[in-house]
Coordinates of C-alpha atoms and ligand atoms in Angstrom, one line a residue:
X1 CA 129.7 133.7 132.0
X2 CA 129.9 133.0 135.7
X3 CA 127.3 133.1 137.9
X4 CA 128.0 136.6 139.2
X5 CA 127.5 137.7 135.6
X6 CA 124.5 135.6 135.4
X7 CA 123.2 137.0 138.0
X8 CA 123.4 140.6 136.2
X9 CA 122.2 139.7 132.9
X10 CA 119.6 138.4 134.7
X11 CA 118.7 140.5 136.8
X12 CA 118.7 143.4 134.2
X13 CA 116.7 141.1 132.1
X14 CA 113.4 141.0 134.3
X15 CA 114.5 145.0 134.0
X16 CA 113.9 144.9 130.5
X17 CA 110.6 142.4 130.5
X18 CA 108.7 144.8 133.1
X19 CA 109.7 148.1 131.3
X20 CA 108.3 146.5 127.8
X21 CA 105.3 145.1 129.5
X22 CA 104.7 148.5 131.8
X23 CA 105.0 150.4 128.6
X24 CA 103.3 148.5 125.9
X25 CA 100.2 150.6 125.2
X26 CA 102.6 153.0 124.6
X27 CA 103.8 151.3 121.5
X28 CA 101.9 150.6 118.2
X29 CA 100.6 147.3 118.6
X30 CA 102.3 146.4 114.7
X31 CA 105.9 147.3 113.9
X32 CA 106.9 149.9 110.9
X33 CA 110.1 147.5 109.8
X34 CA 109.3 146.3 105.7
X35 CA 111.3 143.2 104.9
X36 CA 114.5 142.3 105.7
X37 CA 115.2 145.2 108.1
X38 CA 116.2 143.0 111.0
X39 CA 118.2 141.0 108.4
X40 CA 119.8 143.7 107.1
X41 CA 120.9 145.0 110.2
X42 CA 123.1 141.3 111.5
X43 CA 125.7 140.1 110.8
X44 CA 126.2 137.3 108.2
X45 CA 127.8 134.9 110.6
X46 CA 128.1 134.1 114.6
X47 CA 130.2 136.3 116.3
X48 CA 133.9 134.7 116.6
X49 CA 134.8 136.2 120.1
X50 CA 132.2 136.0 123.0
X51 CA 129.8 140.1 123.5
X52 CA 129.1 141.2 126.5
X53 CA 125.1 140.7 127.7
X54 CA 125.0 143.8 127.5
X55 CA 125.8 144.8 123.7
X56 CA 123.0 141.5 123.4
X57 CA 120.3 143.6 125.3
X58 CA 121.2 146.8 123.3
X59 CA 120.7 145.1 120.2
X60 CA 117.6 143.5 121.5
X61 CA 116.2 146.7 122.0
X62 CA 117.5 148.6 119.1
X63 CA 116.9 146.1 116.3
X64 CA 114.9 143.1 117.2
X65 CA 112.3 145.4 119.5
X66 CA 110.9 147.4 116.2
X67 CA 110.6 144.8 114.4
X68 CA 107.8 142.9 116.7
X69 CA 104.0 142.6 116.8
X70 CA 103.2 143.1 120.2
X71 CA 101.0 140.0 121.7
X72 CA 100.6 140.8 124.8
X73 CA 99.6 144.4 124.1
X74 CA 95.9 145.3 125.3
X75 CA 95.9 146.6 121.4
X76 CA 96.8 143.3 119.8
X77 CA 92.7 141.6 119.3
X78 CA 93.7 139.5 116.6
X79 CA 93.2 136.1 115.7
X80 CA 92.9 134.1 119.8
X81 CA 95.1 135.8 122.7
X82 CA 97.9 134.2 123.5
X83 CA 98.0 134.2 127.2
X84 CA 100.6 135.6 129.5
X85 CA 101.1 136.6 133.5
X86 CA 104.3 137.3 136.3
X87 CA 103.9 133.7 137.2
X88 CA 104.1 132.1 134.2
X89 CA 106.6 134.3 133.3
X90 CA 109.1 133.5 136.0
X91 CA 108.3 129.7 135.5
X92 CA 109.1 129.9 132.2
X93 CA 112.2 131.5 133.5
X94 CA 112.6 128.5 136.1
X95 CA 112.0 125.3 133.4
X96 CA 114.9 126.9 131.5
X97 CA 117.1 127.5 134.5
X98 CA 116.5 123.8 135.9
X99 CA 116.8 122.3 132.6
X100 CA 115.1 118.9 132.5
X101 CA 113.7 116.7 130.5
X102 CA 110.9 114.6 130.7
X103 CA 110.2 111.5 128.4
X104 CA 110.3 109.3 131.4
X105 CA 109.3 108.9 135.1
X106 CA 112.9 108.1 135.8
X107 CA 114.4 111.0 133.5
X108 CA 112.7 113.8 136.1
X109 CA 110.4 112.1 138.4
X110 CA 108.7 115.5 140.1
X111 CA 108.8 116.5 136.1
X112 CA 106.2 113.7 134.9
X113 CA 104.3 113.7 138.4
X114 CA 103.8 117.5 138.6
X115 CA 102.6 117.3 135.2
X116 CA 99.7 114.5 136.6
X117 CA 98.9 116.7 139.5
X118 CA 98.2 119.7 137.4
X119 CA 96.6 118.3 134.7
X120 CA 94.6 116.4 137.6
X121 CA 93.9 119.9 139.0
X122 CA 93.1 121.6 135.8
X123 CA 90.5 118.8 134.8
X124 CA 88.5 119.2 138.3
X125 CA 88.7 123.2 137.4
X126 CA 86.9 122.7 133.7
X127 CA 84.4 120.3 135.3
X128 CA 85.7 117.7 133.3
X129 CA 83.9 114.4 133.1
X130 CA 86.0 112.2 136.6
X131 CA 87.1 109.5 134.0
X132 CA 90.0 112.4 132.2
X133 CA 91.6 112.2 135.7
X134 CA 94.8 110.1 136.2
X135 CA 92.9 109.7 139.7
X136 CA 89.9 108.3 138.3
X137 CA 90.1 103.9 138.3
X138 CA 89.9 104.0 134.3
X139 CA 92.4 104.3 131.8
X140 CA 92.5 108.2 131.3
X141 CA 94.3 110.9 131.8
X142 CA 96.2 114.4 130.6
X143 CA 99.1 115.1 129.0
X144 CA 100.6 118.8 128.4
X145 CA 101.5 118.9 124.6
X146 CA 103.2 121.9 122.5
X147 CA 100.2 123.3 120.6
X148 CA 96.4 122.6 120.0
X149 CA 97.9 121.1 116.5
X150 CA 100.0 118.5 118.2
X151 CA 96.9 117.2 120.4
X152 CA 94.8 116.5 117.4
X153 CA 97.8 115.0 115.3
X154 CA 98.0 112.7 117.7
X155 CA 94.1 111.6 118.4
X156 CA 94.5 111.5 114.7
X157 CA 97.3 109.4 114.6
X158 CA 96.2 107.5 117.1
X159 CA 92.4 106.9 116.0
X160 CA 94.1 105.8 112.7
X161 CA 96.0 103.7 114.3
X162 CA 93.2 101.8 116.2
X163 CA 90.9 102.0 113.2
X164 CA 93.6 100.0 111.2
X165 CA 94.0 97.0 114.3
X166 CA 90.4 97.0 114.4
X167 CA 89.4 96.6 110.5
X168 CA 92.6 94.4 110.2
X169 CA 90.3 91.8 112.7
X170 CA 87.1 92.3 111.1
X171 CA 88.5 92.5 107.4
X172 CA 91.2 89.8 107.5
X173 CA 91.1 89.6 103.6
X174 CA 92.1 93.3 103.6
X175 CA 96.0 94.0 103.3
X176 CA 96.9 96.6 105.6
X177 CA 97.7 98.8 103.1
X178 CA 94.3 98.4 101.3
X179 CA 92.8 99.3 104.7
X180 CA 94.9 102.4 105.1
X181 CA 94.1 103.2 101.9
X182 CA 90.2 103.7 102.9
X183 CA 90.4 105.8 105.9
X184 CA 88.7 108.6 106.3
X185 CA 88.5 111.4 109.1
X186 CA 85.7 114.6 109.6
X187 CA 85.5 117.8 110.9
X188 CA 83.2 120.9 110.0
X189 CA 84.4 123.6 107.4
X190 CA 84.6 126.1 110.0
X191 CA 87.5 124.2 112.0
X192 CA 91.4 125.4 112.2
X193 CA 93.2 124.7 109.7
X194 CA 95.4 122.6 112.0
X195 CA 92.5 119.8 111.9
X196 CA 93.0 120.2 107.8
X197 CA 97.0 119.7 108.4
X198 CA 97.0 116.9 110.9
X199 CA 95.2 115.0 107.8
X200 CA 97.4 115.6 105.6
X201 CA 100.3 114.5 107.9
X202 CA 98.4 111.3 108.7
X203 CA 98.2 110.8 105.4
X204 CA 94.2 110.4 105.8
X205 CA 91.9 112.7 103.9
X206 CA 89.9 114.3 106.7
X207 CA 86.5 115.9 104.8
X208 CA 85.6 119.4 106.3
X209 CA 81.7 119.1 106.2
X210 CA 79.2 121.9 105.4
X211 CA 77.8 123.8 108.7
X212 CA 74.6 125.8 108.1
X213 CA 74.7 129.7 108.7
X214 CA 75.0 129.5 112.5
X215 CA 78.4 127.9 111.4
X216 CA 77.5 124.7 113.9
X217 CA 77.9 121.0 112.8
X218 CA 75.6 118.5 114.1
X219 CA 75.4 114.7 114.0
X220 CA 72.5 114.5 111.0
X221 CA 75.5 115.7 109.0
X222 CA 77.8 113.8 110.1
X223 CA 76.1 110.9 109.9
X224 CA 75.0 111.7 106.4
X225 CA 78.7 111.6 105.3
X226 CA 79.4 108.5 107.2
X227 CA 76.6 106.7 105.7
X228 CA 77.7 107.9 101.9
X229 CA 81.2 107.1 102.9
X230 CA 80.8 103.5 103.9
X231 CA 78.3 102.7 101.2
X232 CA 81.6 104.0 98.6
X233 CA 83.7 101.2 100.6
X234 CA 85.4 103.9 103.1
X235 CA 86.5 103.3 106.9
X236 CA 85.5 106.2 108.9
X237 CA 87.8 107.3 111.9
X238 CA 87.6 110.3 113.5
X239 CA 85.8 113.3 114.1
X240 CA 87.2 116.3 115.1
X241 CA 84.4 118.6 116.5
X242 CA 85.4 122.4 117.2
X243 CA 83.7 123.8 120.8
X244 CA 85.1 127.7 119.9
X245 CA 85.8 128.0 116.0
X246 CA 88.7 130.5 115.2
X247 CA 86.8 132.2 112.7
X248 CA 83.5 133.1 115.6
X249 CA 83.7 130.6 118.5
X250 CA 80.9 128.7 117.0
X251 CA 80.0 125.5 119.3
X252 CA 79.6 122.2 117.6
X253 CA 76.6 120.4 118.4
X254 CA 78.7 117.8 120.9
X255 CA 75.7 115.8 121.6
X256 CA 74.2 114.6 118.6
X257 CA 77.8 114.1 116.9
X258 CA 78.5 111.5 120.0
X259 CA 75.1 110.0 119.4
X260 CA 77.0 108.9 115.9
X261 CA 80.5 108.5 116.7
X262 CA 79.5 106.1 119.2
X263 CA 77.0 103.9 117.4
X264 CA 79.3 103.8 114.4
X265 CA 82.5 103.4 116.7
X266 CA 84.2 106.7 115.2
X267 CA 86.4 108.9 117.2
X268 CA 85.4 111.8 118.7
X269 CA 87.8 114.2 119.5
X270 CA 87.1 118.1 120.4
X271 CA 89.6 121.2 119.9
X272 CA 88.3 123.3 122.3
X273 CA 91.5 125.3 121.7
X274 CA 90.5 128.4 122.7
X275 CA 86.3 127.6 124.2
X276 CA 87.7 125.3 127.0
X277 CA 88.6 128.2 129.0
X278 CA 84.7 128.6 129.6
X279 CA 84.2 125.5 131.2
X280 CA 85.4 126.7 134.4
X281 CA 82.2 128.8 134.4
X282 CA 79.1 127.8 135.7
X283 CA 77.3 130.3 133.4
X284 CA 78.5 128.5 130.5
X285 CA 78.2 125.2 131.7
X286 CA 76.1 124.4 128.6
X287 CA 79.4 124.0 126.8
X288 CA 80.3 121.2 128.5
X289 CA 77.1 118.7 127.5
X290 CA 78.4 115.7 125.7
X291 CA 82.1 116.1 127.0
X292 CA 81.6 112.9 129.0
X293 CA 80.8 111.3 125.6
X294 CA 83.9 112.3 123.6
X295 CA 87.2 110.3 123.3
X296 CA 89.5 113.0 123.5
X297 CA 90.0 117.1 123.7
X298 CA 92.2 119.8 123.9
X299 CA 92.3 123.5 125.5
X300 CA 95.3 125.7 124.9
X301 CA 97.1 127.3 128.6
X302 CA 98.1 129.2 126.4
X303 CA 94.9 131.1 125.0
X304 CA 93.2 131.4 128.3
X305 CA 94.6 130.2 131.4
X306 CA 97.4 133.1 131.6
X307 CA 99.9 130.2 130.9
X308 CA 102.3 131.5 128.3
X309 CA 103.2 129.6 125.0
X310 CA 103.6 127.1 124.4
X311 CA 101.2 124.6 126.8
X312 CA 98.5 122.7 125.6
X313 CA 96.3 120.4 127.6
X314 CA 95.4 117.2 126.1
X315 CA 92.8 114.4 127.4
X316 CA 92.3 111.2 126.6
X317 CA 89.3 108.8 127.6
X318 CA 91.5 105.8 127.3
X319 CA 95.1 107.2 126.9
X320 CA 96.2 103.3 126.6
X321 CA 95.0 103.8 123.1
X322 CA 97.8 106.3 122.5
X323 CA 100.5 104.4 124.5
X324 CA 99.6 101.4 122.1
X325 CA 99.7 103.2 119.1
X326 CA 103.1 105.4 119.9
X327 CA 104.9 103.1 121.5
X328 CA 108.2 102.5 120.2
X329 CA 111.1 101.8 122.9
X330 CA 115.1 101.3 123.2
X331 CA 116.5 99.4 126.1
X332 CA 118.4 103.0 127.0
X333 CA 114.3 104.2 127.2
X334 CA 113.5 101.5 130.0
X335 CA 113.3 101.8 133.5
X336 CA 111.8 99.5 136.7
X337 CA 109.2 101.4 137.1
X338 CA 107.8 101.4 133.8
X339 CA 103.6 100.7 133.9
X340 CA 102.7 101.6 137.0
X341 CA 99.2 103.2 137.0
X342 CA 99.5 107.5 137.6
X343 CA 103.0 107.6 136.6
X344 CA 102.6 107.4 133.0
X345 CA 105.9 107.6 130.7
X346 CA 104.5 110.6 128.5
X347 CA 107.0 109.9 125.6
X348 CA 104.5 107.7 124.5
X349 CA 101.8 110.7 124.6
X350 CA 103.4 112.5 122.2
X351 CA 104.9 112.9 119.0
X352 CA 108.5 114.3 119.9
X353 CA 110.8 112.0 122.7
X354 CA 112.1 114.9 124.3
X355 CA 109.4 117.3 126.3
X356 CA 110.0 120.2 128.2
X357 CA 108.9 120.8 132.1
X358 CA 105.7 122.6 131.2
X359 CA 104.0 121.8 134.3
X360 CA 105.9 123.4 136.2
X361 CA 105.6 127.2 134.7
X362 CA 101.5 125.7 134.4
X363 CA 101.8 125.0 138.6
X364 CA 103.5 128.4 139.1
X365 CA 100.2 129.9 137.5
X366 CA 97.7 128.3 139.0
X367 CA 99.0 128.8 142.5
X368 CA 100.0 132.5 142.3
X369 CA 96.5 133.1 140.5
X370 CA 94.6 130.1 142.2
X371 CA 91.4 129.4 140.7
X372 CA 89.5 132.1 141.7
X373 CA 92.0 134.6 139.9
X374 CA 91.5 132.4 136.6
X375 CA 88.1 132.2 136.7
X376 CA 87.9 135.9 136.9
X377 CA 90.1 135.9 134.2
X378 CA 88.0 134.4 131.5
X379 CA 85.0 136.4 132.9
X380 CA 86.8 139.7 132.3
X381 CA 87.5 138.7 129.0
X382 CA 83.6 137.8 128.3
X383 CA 83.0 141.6 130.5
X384 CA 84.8 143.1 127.8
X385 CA 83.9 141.8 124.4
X386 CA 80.8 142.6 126.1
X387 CA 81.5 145.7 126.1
X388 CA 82.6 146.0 122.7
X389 CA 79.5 144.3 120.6
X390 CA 77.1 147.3 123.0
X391 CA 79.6 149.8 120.8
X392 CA 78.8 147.7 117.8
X393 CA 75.0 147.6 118.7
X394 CA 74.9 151.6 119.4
X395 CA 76.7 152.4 115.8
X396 CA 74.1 151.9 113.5
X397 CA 77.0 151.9 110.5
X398 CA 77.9 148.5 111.7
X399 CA 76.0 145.3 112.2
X400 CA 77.1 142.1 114.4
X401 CA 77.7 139.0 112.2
X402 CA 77.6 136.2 114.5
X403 CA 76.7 136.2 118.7
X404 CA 79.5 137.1 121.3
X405 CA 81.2 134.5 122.6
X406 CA 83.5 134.9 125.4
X407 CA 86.3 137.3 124.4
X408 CA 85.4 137.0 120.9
X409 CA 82.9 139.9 118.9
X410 CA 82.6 139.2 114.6
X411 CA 81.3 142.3 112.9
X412 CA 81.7 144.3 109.9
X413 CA 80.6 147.8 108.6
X414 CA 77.8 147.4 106.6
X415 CA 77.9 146.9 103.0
X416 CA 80.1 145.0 100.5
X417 CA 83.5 143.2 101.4
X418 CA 85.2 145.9 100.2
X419 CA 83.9 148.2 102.7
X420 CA 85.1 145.9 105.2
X421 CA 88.3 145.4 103.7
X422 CA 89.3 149.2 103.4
X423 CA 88.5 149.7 106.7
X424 CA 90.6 147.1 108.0
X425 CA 93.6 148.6 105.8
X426 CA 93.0 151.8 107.3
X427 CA 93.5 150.6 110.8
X428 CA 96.4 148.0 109.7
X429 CA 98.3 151.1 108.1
X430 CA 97.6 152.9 111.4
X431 CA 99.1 150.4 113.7
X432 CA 97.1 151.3 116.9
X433 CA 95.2 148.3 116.7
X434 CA 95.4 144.7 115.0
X435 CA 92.6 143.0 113.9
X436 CA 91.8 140.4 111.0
X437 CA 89.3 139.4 108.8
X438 CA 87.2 135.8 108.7
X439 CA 84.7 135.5 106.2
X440 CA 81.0 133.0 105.6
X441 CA 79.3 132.3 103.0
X442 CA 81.3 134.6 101.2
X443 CA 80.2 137.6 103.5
X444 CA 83.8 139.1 104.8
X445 CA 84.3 140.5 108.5
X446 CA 86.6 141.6 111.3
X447 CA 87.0 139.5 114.2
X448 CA 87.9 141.7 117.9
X449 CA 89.7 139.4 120.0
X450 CA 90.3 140.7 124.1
X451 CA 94.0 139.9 123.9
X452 CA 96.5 141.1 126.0
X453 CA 98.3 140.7 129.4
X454 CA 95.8 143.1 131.3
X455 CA 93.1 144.4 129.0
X456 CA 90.7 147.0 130.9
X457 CA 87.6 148.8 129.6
X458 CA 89.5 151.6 128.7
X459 CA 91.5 149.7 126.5
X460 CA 88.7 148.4 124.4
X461 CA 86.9 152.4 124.4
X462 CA 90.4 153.4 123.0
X463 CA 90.1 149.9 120.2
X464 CA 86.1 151.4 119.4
X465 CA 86.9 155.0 119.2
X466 CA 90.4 153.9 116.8
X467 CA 87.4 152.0 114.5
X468 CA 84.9 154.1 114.4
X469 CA 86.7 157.1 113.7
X470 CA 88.6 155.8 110.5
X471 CA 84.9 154.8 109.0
X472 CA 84.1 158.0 109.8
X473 CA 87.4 159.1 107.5
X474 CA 86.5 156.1 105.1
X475 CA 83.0 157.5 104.5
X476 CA 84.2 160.9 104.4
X477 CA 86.6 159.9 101.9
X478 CA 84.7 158.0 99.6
X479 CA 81.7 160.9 99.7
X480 CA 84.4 162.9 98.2
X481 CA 85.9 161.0 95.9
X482 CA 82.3 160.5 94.7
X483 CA 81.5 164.0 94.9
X484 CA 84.4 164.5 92.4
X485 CA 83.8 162.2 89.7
X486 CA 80.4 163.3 89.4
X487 CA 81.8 166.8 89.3
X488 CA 84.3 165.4 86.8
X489 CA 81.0 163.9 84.9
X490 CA 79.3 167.0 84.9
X491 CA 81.8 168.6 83.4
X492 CA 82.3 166.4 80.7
X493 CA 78.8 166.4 80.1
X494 CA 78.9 170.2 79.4
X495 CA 82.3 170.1 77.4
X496 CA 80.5 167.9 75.0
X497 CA 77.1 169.6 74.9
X498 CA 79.3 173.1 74.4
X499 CA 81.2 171.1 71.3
X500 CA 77.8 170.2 70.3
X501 CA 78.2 166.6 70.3
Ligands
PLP1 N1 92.1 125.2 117.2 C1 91.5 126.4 117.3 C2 90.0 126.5 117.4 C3 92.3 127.6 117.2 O1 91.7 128.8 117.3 C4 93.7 127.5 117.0 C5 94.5 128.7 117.0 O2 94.1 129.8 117.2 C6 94.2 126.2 116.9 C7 93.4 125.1 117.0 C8 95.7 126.0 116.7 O3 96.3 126.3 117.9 P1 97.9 126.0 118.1 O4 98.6 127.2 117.6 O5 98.1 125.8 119.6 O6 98.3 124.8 117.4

């Protein structure tokens, strides 16, 4: 393809994104394909001779288009949103078109320094605690990493690691593989099940601890664990606290678990995967008390900062502890200047070698929306689910199951979990709107997520009237099929009185 062609496809590709954005509500938010449809429809094997871009954008459109659940639609409130906008869009567009990598200063200098800048930037935005700058004196910093579950792998990875060099002093009669053997890591039984996975990658059992029924852990039971834990001979390591649980953005009780983590030198590390968007605010500055106490955390770009996926921002206290743990070189890696304080070799931050030039579709954002626009963006979000639990409050067939919390309303119809879960195959059948169910303490419920590119008010009356109307069809529906088998009873009653038995 030369560039003239380039230029073409190109052009008529940002065609194609902004008719499919501009037009989304206009599709249903899930696709009607069953199984194997897209399969079915390609062929076996790549095509021998080179198609023309444009028989690619046909079949994009034909095949691969019906077959997608739309993310960005104001219709899509599932699960957390996964965060889009032009700017990020086009720097997407950019990193691909520039093509570097980034393992090393010297590989893509403005690659690794951008990436300080804005991770710089983004801390003083969140009102995070001065020592998670790469300005600050200490040894902190940020690091953009894939996913929320590649920023606690590695605080787990790493904790582990610095738990084993520690024990391995104090325990000398210990063989390294008897002290491995003992770890043990935390977290709360509401966290994401990535906290679950990164323990069973770092080969470390991490114990999801009971929360009460505001679905918050706190230090007393944490430390209650620790306490049985060491007495059985165990190592405790790390902590992963949740500020914004998937299931309904419950807040850990920062505080009190740093009171323990740091008198019993455990790690504390927070997924604030998709909370840390709030910090920005001062209205919910309470969500930051006890950040300046943990050891590490993490806030997906990509859930709440318009920054598409993937780009999650990872902080470290003391990333040294990282670059010890990680570091694993080749002469072909090295370069002069290696070590020097704010231009960190982020290779060693990270589980791949390779990394992509995130920062630069993250900068792109930022400075088309500036911080004003992305503040106003996570306060529309809180506006609207707002908006949503008054519906909730007003419909007296439904009950709220946990608070609001930023873009986030839990509730369910009232009655049993079957209720909930017919009505939720109603609307899934439907496809105008995409939901799913969480469930406590056995208790099942939906979960309305603000999602979506550019969700407005009318958008979420259009999600309420789509739910309340099918329990209105539910209800109707079961009052009839319970009208008829009592009818049916009835008249089984009299067949057997008329037989006279
Ligand atoms: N942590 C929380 C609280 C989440 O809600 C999610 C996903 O929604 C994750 C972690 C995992 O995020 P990622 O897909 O970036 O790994």
């Amino acid at each position: 393809m030369d560039f003239d062609e380039f230029r073409e496809f190109g052009h008529a590709s940002i065609e194609f994104i902004i008719n499919y954005l501009s037009g989304i509500r206009e599709r249903d938010v899930l696709p009607s394909v069953a199984p194997y449809t897209v399969i079915n429809q390609l062929p076996k094997e790549i095509p021998e001779k080179p198609e023309h871009w444009r028989e690619v954008l046909k079949d994009l459109e034909s095949i691969i288009l019906p077959g997608l659940t739309h993310w960005q639609s104001p219709y899509f409130n599932a699960f957390f949103p996964s965060s889009s906008s032009a700017g990020s869009i086009v720097g997407e567009l950019l990193i691909a078109g520039i093509g570097v990598l980034g393992f090393s200063w010297i590989c893509s200098p403005a690659c690794t320094e951008l990436e300080v800048v804005v991770m710089d930037w983004l801390a003083k935005f969140l009102k995070l605690p001065e020592h998670f700058q790469h300005a600050s004196d200490g040894p902190g910093g940020g690091v953009i990493q894939g996913s929320a579950s590649e920023a606690v792998l590695v605080a787990v990875l790493a904790a582990r690691e610095q738990a084993v060099i520690s024990c391995k002093e104090t325990h000398p009669e210990l063989s390294e593989s008897e002290v491995r053997g003992k770890l043990i890591a935390y977290s709360s039984d509401q966290s994401n099940s990535c906290i679950e996975k990164a323990g069973v990658l770092a080969a470390m059992p991490i114990k999801l601890l009971p929360t009460g029924d505001d679905l918050i852990l706190r230090g007393d039971t944490l430390a209650k664990a620790i306490e049985d834990d060491v007495a059985a001979g165990l190592i405790p390591v790390i902590c992963v606290a949740t500020l914004g649980t998937t299931g309904t953005c419950a807040y850990d009780d920062i505080d009190s678990l740093a009171d323990v983590c740091q008198t019993l030198k455990v790690w504390l590390h927070v997924d604030a995967a998709y909370a840390g968007g709030g910090f920005a605010l001062e209205e919910c500055a309470e969500l930051r008390r006890g950040l300046d106490r943990v050891d590490s955390l993490n806030f997906n770009l990509h859930k709440f900062m318009l920054v598409n996926f993937d780009c999650s921002a990872m902080w470290l206290k003391d990333a040294n502890k990282v670059v010890d743990s990680f570091n694993v070189d080749r002469i072909y890696l090295k370069h002069k200047h290696e070590g020097q304080s704010q231009i960190p070799d982020f290779r060693h931050w990270q589980i791949p070698l390779g990394r992509r030039f995130r920062a630069l579709k993250v900068w792109i954002t930022f400075r088309t929306l500036g911080a004003e626009g992305l503040r106003s963006h996570v306060r529309k979000h809180i506006a609207l689910a707002q908006q949503f639990e008054e519906f909730v409050k007003n419909d007296s067939r439904f009950e709220m199951v946990a608070p609001q919390a930023l873009g986030l309303v839990c509730f369910r119809p009232r009655g049993d979990n079957e209720h909930t879960a017919q009505l939720l195959q109603r609307l899934m059948e439907r496809k105008k709107i995409y939901m799913v169910k969480a469930e406590h303490a056995g208790r099942q419920f939906l979960r309305f997520a603000v999602c979506g590119m550019d969700a407005k008010p009318s958008d979420i009356e259009f999600a309420w009237t789509e739910i309340e109307t099918q329990l209105t069809a539910l209800l109707a529906e079961k009052s009839l099929a319970a009208r008829k088998t009592r009818q049916c009873f009835r008249s089984d009653a009299s067949l057997s009185d008329a037989s006279g038995q």
